[in-house]
Tab-separated table of C-alpha atoms and ligand atoms in Angstrom:
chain	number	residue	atom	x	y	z
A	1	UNK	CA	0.000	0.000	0.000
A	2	UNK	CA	1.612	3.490	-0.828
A	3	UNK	CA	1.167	6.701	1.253
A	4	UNK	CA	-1.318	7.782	-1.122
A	5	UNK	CA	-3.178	4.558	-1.085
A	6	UNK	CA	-3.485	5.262	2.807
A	7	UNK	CA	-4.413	9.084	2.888
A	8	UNK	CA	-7.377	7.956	-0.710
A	9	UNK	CA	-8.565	5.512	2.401
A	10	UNK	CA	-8.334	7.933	5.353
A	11	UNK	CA	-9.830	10.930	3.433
A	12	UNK	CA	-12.764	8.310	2.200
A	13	UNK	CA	-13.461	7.305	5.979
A	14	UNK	CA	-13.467	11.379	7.059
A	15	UNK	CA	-16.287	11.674	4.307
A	16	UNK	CA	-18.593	9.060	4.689
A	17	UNK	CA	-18.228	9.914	8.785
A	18	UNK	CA	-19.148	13.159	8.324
A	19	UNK	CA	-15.709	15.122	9.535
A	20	UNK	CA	-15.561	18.269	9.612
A	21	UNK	CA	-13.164	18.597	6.514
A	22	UNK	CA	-16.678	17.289	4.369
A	23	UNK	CA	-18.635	19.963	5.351
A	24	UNK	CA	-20.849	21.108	2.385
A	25	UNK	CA	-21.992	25.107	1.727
A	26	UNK	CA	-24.997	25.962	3.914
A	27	UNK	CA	-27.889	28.267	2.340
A	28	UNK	CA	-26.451	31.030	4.636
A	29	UNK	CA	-23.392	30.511	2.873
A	30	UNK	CA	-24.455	30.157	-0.710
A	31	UNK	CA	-26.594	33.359	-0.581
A	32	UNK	CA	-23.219	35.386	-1.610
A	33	UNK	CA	-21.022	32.504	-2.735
A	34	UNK	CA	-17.721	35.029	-3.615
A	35	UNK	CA	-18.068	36.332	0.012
A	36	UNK	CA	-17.800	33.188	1.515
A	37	UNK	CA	-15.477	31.869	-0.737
A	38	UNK	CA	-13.073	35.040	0.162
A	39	UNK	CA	-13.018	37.642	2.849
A	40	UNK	CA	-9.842	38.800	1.672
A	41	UNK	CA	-10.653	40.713	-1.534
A	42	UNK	CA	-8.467	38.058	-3.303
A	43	UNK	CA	-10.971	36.888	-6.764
A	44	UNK	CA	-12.491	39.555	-9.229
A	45	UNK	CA	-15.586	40.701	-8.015
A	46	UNK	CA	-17.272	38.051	-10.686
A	47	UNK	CA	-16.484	34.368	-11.896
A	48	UNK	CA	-18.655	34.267	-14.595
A	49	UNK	CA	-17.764	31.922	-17.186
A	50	UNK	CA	-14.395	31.938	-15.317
A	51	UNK	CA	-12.602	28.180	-15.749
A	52	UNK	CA	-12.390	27.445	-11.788
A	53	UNK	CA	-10.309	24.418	-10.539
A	54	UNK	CA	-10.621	23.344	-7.021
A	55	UNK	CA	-7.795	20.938	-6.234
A	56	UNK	CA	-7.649	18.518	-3.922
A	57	UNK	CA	-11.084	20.637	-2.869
A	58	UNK	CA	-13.678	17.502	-2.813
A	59	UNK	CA	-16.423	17.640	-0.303
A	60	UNK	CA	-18.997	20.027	-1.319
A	61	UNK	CA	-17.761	23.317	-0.426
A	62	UNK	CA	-15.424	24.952	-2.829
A	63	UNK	CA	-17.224	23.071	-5.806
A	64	UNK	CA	-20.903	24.358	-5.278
A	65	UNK	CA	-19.562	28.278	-4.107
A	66	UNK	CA	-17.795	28.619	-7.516
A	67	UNK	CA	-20.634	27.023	-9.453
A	68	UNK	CA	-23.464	28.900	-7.810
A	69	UNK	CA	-21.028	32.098	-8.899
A	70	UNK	CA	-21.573	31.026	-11.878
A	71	UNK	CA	-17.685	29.374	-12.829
A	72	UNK	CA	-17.524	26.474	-15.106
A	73	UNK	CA	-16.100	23.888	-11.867
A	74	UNK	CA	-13.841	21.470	-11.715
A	75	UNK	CA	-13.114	19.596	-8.817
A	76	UNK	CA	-9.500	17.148	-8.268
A	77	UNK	CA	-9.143	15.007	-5.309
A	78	UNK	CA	-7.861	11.952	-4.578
A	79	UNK	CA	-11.064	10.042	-2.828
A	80	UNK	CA	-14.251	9.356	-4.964
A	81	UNK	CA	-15.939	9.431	-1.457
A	82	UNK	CA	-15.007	13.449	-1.113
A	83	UNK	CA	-15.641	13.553	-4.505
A	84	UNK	CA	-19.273	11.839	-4.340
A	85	UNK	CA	-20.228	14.824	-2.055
A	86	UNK	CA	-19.666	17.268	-4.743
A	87	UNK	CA	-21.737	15.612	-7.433
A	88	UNK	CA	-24.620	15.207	-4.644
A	89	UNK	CA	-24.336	18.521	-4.103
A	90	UNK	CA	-24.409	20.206	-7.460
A	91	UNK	CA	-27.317	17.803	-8.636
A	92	UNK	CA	-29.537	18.431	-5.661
A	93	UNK	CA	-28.982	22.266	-6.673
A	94	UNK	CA	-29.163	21.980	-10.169
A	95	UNK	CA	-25.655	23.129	-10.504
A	96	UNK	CA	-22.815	21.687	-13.042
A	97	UNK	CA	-19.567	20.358	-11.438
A	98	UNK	CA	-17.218	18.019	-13.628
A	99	UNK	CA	-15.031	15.734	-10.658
A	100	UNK	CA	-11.813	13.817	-11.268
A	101	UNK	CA	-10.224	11.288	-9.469
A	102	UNK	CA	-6.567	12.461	-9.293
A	103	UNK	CA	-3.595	12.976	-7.026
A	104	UNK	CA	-2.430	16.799	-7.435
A	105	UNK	CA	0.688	15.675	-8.097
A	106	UNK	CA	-0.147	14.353	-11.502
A	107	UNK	CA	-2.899	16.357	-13.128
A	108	UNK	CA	-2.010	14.729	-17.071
A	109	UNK	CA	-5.654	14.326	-17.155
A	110	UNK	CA	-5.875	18.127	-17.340
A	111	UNK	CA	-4.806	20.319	-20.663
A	112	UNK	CA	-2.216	23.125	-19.958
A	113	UNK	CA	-3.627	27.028	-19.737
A	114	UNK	CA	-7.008	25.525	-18.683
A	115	UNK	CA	-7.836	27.242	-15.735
A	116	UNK	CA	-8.329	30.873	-14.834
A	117	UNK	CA	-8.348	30.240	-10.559
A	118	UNK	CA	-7.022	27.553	-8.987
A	119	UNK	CA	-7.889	27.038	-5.166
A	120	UNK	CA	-6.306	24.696	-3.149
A	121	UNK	CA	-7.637	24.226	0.629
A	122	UNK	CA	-4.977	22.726	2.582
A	123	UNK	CA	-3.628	19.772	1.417
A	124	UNK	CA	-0.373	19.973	0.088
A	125	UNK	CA	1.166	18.253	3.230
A	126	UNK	CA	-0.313	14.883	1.948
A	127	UNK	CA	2.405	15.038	-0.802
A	128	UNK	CA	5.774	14.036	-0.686
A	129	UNK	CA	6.860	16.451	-3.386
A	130	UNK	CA	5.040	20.458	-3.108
A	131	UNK	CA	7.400	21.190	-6.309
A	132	UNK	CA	5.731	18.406	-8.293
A	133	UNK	CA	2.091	19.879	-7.706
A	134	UNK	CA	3.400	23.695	-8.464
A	135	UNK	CA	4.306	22.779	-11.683
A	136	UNK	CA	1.554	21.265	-12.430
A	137	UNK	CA	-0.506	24.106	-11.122
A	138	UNK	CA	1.107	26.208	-13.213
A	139	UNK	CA	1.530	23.974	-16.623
A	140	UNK	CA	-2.846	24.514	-16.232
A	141	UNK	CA	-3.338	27.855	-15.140
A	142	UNK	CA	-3.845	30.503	-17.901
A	143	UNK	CA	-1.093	32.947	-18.032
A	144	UNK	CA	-2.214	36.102	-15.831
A	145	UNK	CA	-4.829	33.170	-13.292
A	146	UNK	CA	-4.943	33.353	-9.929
A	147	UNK	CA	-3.797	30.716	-7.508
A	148	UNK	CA	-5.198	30.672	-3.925
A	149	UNK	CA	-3.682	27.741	-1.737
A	150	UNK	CA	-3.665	27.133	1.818
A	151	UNK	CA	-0.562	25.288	3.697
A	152	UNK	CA	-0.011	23.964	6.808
A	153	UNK	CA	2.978	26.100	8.751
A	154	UNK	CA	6.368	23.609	9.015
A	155	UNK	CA	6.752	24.958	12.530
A	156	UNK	CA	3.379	23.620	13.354
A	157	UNK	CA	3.980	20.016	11.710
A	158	UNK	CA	7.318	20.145	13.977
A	159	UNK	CA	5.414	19.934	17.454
A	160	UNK	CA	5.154	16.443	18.898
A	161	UNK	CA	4.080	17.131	22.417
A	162	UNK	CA	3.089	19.827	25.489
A	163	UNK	CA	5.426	19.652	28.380
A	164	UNK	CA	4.520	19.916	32.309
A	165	UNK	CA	4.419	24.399	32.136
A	166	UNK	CA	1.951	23.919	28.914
A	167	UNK	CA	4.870	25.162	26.406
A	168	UNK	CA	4.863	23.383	23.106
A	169	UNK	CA	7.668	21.007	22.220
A	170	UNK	CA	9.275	20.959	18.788
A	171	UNK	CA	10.634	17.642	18.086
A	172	UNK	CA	10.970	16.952	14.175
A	173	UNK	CA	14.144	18.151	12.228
A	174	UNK	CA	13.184	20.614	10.394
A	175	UNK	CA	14.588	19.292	7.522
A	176	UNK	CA	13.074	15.375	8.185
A	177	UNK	CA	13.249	13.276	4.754
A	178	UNK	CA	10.138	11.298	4.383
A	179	UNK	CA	7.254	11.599	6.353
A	180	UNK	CA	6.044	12.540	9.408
A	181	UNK	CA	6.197	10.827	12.419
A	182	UNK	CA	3.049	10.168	14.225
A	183	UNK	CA	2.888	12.879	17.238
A	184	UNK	CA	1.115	12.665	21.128
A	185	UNK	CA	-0.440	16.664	20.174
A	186	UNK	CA	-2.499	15.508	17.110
A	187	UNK	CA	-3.979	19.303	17.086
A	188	UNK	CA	-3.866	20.259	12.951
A	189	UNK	CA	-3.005	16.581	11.977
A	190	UNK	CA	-5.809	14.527	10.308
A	191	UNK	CA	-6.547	10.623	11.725
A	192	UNK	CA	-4.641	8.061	9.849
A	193	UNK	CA	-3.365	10.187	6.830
A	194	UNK	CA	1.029	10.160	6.095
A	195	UNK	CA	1.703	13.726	6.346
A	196	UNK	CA	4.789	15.482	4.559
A	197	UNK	CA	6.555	18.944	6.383
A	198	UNK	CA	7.532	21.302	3.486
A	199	UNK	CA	10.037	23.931	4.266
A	200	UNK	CA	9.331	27.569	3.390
A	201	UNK	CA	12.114	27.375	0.424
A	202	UNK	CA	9.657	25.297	-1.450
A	203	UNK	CA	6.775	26.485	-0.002
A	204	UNK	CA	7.059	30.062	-1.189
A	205	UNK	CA	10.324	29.419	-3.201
A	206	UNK	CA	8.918	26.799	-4.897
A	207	UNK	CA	6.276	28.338	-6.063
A	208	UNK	CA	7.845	31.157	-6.994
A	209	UNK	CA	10.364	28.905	-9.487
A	210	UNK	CA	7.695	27.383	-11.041
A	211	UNK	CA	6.401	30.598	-12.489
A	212	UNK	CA	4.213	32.560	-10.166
A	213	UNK	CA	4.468	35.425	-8.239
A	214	UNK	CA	3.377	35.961	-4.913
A	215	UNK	CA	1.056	38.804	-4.244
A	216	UNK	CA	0.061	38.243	-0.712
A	217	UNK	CA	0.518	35.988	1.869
A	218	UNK	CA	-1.792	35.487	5.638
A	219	UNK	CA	-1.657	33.660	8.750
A	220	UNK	CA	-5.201	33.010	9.853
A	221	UNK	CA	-5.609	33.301	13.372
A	222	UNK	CA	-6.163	30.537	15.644
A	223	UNK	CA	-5.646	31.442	19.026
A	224	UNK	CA	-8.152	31.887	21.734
A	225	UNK	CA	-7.134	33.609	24.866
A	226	UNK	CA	-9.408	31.557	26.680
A	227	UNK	CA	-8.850	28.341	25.329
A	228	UNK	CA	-7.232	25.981	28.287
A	229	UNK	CA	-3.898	23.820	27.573
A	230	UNK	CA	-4.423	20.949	25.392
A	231	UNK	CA	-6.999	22.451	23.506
A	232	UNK	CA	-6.266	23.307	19.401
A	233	UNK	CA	-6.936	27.054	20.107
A	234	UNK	CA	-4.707	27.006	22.898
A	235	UNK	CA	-1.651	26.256	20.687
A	236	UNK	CA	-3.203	28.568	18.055
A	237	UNK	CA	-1.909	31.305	20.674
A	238	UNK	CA	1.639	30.118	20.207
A	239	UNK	CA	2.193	28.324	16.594
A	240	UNK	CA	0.144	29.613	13.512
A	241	UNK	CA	-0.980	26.398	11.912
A	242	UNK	CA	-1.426	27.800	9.106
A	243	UNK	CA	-0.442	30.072	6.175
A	244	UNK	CA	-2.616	31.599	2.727
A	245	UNK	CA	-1.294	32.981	-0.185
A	246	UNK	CA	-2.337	34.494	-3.222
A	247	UNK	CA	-0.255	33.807	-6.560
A	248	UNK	CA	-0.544	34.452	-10.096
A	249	UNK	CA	1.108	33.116	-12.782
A	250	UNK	CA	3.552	35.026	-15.026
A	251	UNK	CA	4.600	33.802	-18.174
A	252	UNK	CA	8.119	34.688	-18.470
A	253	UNK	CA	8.421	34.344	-22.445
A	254	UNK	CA	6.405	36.124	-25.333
A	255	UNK	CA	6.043	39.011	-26.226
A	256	UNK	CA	3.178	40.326	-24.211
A	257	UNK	CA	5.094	38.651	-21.072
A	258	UNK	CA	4.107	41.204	-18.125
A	259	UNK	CA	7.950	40.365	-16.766
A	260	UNK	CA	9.702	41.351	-20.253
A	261	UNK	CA	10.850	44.619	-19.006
A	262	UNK	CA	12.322	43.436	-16.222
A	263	UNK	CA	16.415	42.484	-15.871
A	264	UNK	CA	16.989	39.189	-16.775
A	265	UNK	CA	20.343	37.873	-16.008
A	266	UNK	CA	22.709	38.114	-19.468
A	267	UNK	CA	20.867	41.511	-20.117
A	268	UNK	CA	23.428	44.823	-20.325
A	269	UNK	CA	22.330	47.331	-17.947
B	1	SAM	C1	-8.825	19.659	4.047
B	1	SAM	S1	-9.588	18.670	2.793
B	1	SAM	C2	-10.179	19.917	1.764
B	1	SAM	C3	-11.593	19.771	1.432
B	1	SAM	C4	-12.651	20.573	2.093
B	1	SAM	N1	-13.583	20.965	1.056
B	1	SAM	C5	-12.218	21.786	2.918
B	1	SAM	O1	-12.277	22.913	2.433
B	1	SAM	O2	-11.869	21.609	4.075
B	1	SAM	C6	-8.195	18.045	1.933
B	1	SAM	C7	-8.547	17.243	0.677
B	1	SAM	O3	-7.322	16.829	0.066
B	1	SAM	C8	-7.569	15.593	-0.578
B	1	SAM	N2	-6.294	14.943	-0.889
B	1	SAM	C9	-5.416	14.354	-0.057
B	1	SAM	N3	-4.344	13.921	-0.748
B	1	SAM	C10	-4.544	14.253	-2.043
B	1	SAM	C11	-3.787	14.093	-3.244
B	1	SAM	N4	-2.609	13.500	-3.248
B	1	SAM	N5	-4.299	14.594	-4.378
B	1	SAM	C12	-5.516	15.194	-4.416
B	1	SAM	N6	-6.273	15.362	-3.305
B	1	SAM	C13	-5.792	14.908	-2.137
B	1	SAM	C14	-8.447	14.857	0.408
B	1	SAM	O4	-9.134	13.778	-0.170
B	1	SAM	C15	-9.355	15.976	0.916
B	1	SAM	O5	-10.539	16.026	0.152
């Protein structure tokens, strides 16, 4: 069985258990889909028409938002039970969402400049290789497209325990090969899915070799004041769990290439 064999089984289990990761748009939610979708300002103020893929997005949410906003939706994840979500929810709202069973990783199935927004939710730590799915991501997104992905923070992924005054132990090498180990604080790590830590050189270096540039870049808060020890929010006070960013992609060739003006190594200044 390979580590993606185990997370396709894990992630199936969270679905058809109804975890909180397969939690489908309420009405509340769907009455201004780009609102809920973004609070920071991040899409155009419409998706109309707009080519919309939500990787490694299954469950309901992401999928429905878009295509209620009226963007032609396609949803990539790795477990048809995630996936079966989104289908049940677009027909039982008469919306259109095409689904396809693929790891992020390898998106062949997909043609290159397809996609005018891609939105990841976080799942890029079930990969061994981030640099593998950027370049993907960007052989499919349209030159000028958005990319809005969520990661989890490597310091986060480091902690393994809380000692005896409540303060938060890192004890993973920062630069670990392979995966994860399994951790006593399982706060921000999902039941029975292999887990990868990616550094910040290929989290935000990565991505900005394989052709995008970053434009902005958040920590959601997680803390609660009053959250006692041993609770999630508790060590949301000390370790952001997680980062989002906002990319776009650049072509760096042609001639309409919004970098051509720039200094380019070789070039006489
Ligand atoms: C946190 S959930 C995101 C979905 C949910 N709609 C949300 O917003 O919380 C992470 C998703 O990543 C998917 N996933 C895990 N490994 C994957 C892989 N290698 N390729 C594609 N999807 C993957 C899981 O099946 C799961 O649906």
């Amino acid at each position: 069985m390979t580590y993606l064999d185990q997370n396709k089984a894990a992630w199936n289990h969270m679905a058809e258990t109804g975890s909180q990761f397969a939690k489908v748009a309420s009405e509340e939610e769907l009455r201004e889909p780009l609102k809920t979708l973004d609070s920071r300002g991040w899409l155009p103020p419409c998706v109309k028409g707009l080519e919309v893929l939500c990787l490694a997005g299954g469950g309901g949410w992401q999928s429905t938002l878009y295509a209620q906003a009226g963007a032609n939706v396609t949803v990539v994840d790795l477990s048809p039970s995630m996936l079966a979500l989104d289908r049940r929810e677009a027909a039982r709202r008469g919306l259109k969402v095409r689904t396809l069973e693929a790891s992020m990783d390898d998106l062949t199935a997909l043609e290159d400049a397809s996609f005018d927004i891609v939105h990841q939710p976080v799942s890029t730590c079930y990969v061994a290789d981030i640099g593998k799915v950027y370049h993907e991501i960007a052989r499919v997104t349209r030159n000028n497209g958005i990319y809005i992905s969520q990661h989890k923070q490597p310091t986060s992924l480091q902690i393994v325990s809380r000692d005896s005054q409540d303060r938060y132990v890192i004890g993973v090498d920062y630069y670990i090969n392979g995966a994860l180990p399994g951790t006593a604080d399982t706060a921000y790590r999902e039941d029975g899915t292999v887990e990868y830590l990616h550094r910040w050189d290929m989290l935000v270096g990565e991505l900005c070799r394989s052709g995008f540039v970053l434009e902005d870049l958040r920590e959601p808060y997680r803390g609660d004041p009053k959250a006692p020890p041993g609770h999630f929010r508790h060590r949301g006070r000390f370790i952001p769990p997680y980062v989002r960013m906002k990319a776009r992609r650049l072509e760096r060739t042609g001639p309409n290439s919004p970098t051509k003006l720039l200094w380019t190594p070789g070039d006489k200044l």
